[in-house]
Amino acid sequence: SLPPSPRRRPGMQGRPAVLRAFPSVSSEVSASGARRWLLFAAAVTSIGLLSGVVFGWSPMRRILRRDNVLVDRCEKGAEDAGPCDAQELALGLIYTMGSWSNQFARLPVGIFLDRCGPRITVAASSLAMAAGSIIFGLTSELPGLVAGF
């Protein structure tokens, strides 16, 4: 007594052959289609919102210069002449450390993702991003700017 062929089961006629072969999976796949699109949209949105941290450094650097952040590193009287070398080096250090840590974190975050799953990884990453943004926004000293970026 073999089970009936998947082609003869009710409700299976309009489905692809792969899904007809596995009827218990086919209902899960069709039900999770909307969820997959929602997850895709959330991923694209988070990438769009968070990628500006590194790629948006050029305008951020202009804003930091305009607001005289790290201008205390310049020699006395040189503040009004524009950005000095010491200020530019400090701003370059912030970008270098932020970019390096962004690239370096891929391996540990990947391991964390494999061990803890995507929900916990996304939540932890979002909290770290929020904490870094708050630190970067509240400080004007080099160590805080490096840690926040």
CSV table of C-alpha atoms in Angstrom, one decimal:
chain,number,residue,atom,x,y,z
A,1,SER,CA,0.0,0.0,0.0
A,2,LEU,CA,1.9,2.9,-1.4
A,3,PRO,CA,0.8,6.5,-0.6
A,4,PRO,CA,-1.0,8.2,-3.4
A,5,SER,CA,1.0,10.0,-6.0
A,6,PRO,CA,1.6,13.7,-5.2
A,7,ARG,CA,0.0,14.5,-8.6
A,8,ARG,CA,-3.3,13.1,-7.4
A,9,ARG,CA,-3.5,14.9,-4.1
A,10,PRO,CA,-6.1,17.6,-3.9
A,11,GLY,CA,-4.8,21.1,-4.2
A,12,MET,CA,-1.6,20.2,-5.9
A,13,GLN,CA,-2.4,20.7,-9.5
A,14,GLY,CA,-1.2,24.3,-10.0
A,15,ARG,CA,2.1,23.9,-8.1
A,16,PRO,CA,5.6,23.2,-9.6
A,17,ALA,CA,6.7,19.6,-9.8
A,18,VAL,CA,9.3,20.1,-7.1
A,19,LEU,CA,6.7,21.3,-4.6
A,20,ARG,CA,4.2,18.6,-5.7
A,21,ALA,CA,6.8,16.0,-4.8
A,22,PHE,CA,7.0,17.3,-1.2
A,23,PRO,CA,3.5,18.4,-0.2
A,24,SER,CA,4.3,19.2,3.4
A,25,VAL,CA,7.1,21.5,2.4
A,26,SER,CA,5.0,23.2,-0.4
A,27,SER,CA,2.6,24.8,2.1
A,28,GLU,CA,5.5,26.1,4.2
A,29,VAL,CA,7.2,27.6,1.1
A,30,SER,CA,4.2,29.4,-0.1
A,31,ALA,CA,3.4,30.7,3.4
A,32,SER,CA,6.9,32.0,3.9
A,33,GLY,CA,7.2,33.8,0.6
A,34,ALA,CA,5.9,37.1,2.1
A,35,ARG,CA,8.1,36.6,5.1
A,36,ARG,CA,11.2,36.2,2.9
A,37,TRP,CA,10.3,39.4,1.0
A,38,LEU,CA,9.9,41.2,4.3
A,39,LEU,CA,13.2,39.9,5.5
A,40,PHE,CA,14.9,41.0,2.2
A,41,ALA,CA,13.4,44.5,2.5
A,42,ALA,CA,14.6,44.8,6.1
A,43,ALA,CA,18.1,43.7,5.1
A,44,VAL,CA,18.3,46.2,2.2
A,45,THR,CA,17.0,48.9,4.4
A,46,SER,CA,19.5,48.2,7.2
A,47,ILE,CA,22.4,48.1,4.6
A,48,GLY,CA,21.2,51.4,3.2
A,49,LEU,CA,21.0,53.1,6.6
A,50,LEU,CA,24.2,51.7,8.1
A,51,SER,CA,26.6,51.7,5.1
A,52,GLY,CA,26.8,55.5,5.2
A,53,VAL,CA,29.0,55.3,8.3
A,54,VAL,CA,32.1,54.4,6.3
A,55,PHE,CA,31.0,55.6,2.8
A,56,GLY,CA,29.7,58.9,4.2
A,57,TRP,CA,33.0,59.9,5.8
A,58,SER,CA,33.9,62.6,3.3
A,59,PRO,CA,30.9,64.8,4.2
A,60,MET,CA,31.3,63.9,7.9
A,61,ARG,CA,34.9,65.1,7.7
A,62,ARG,CA,33.8,68.5,6.3
A,63,ILE,CA,31.2,68.8,9.1
A,64,LEU,CA,33.8,68.0,11.8
A,65,ARG,CA,36.2,70.6,10.4
A,66,ARG,CA,33.4,73.2,10.2
A,67,ASP,CA,32.5,72.5,13.8
A,68,ASN,CA,36.2,72.9,14.8
A,69,VAL,CA,36.4,69.3,16.2
A,70,LEU,CA,40.0,68.5,17.1
A,71,VAL,CA,41.1,72.0,16.3
A,72,ASP,CA,42.9,72.0,19.7
A,73,ARG,CA,45.6,69.9,18.1
A,74,CYS,CA,46.6,72.9,15.8
A,75,GLU,CA,49.2,75.4,16.8
A,76,LYS,CA,48.0,78.6,18.5
A,77,GLY,CA,46.8,81.1,15.9
A,78,ALA,CA,46.6,78.5,13.1
A,79,GLU,CA,43.0,77.7,13.8
A,80,ASP,CA,41.6,80.5,11.6
A,81,ALA,CA,43.8,79.5,8.7
A,82,GLY,CA,41.8,76.4,8.0
A,83,PRO,CA,42.5,72.8,8.9
A,84,CYS,CA,46.0,72.1,10.1
A,85,ASP,CA,48.1,69.0,9.5
A,86,ALA,CA,47.6,67.7,13.1
A,87,GLN,CA,43.8,68.0,12.8
A,88,GLU,CA,43.9,66.3,9.4
A,89,LEU,CA,46.0,63.4,10.7
A,90,ALA,CA,43.6,62.9,13.6
A,91,LEU,CA,40.6,62.9,11.3
A,92,GLY,CA,42.5,60.4,9.1
A,93,LEU,CA,43.1,58.2,12.1
A,94,ILE,CA,39.4,58.1,12.9
A,95,TYR,CA,38.6,57.0,9.4
A,96,THR,CA,41.4,54.5,9.2
A,97,MET,CA,40.5,52.8,12.5
A,98,GLY,CA,36.8,52.8,11.7
A,99,SER,CA,37.4,51.2,8.3
A,100,TRP,CA,39.8,48.7,9.6
A,101,SER,CA,37.5,47.6,12.4
A,102,ASN,CA,34.6,47.3,9.9
A,103,GLN,CA,36.7,45.0,7.8
A,104,PHE,CA,38.2,43.1,10.7
A,105,ALA,CA,34.8,42.5,12.3
A,106,ARG,CA,33.6,40.3,9.5
A,107,LEU,CA,35.2,37.1,10.7
A,108,PRO,CA,34.1,37.4,14.4
A,109,VAL,CA,30.6,38.5,13.4
A,110,GLY,CA,30.4,35.6,11.0
A,111,ILE,CA,31.3,33.2,13.7
A,112,PHE,CA,28.8,34.8,16.0
A,113,LEU,CA,26.2,34.5,13.3
A,114,ASP,CA,26.9,30.8,12.9
A,115,ARG,CA,26.7,30.1,16.6
A,116,CYS,CA,23.9,32.4,17.7
A,117,GLY,CA,21.7,32.8,14.6
A,118,PRO,CA,20.6,35.9,12.6
A,119,ARG,CA,18.2,37.3,15.1
A,120,ILE,CA,20.6,37.7,17.9
A,121,THR,CA,23.4,38.8,15.6
A,122,VAL,CA,21.2,41.5,14.0
A,123,ALA,CA,20.1,42.7,17.4
A,124,ALA,CA,23.6,42.8,18.8
A,125,SER,CA,24.9,44.5,15.7
A,126,SER,CA,22.1,47.1,15.9
A,127,LEU,CA,22.9,47.8,19.5
A,128,ALA,CA,26.6,48.2,18.8
A,129,MET,CA,25.8,50.6,15.9
A,130,ALA,CA,23.5,52.6,18.1
A,131,ALA,CA,26.0,52.8,20.9
A,132,GLY,CA,28.8,53.9,18.5
A,133,SER,CA,26.5,56.6,17.0
A,134,ILE,CA,25.7,57.9,20.4
A,135,ILE,CA,29.4,58.0,21.5
A,136,PHE,CA,30.4,59.7,18.2
A,137,GLY,CA,27.7,62.3,18.6
A,138,LEU,CA,28.4,63.1,22.2
A,139,THR,CA,32.2,63.5,22.1
A,140,SER,CA,34.7,65.8,20.4
A,141,GLU,CA,37.9,64.0,21.7
A,142,LEU,CA,39.9,61.7,19.6
A,143,PRO,CA,39.5,58.5,21.6
A,144,GLY,CA,35.7,58.8,21.8
A,145,LEU,CA,35.5,59.6,18.1
A,146,VAL,CA,37.6,56.6,17.2
A,147,ALA,CA,35.5,54.4,19.5
A,148,GLY,CA,32.3,55.7,18.1
A,149,PHE,CA,33.1,55.6,14.5
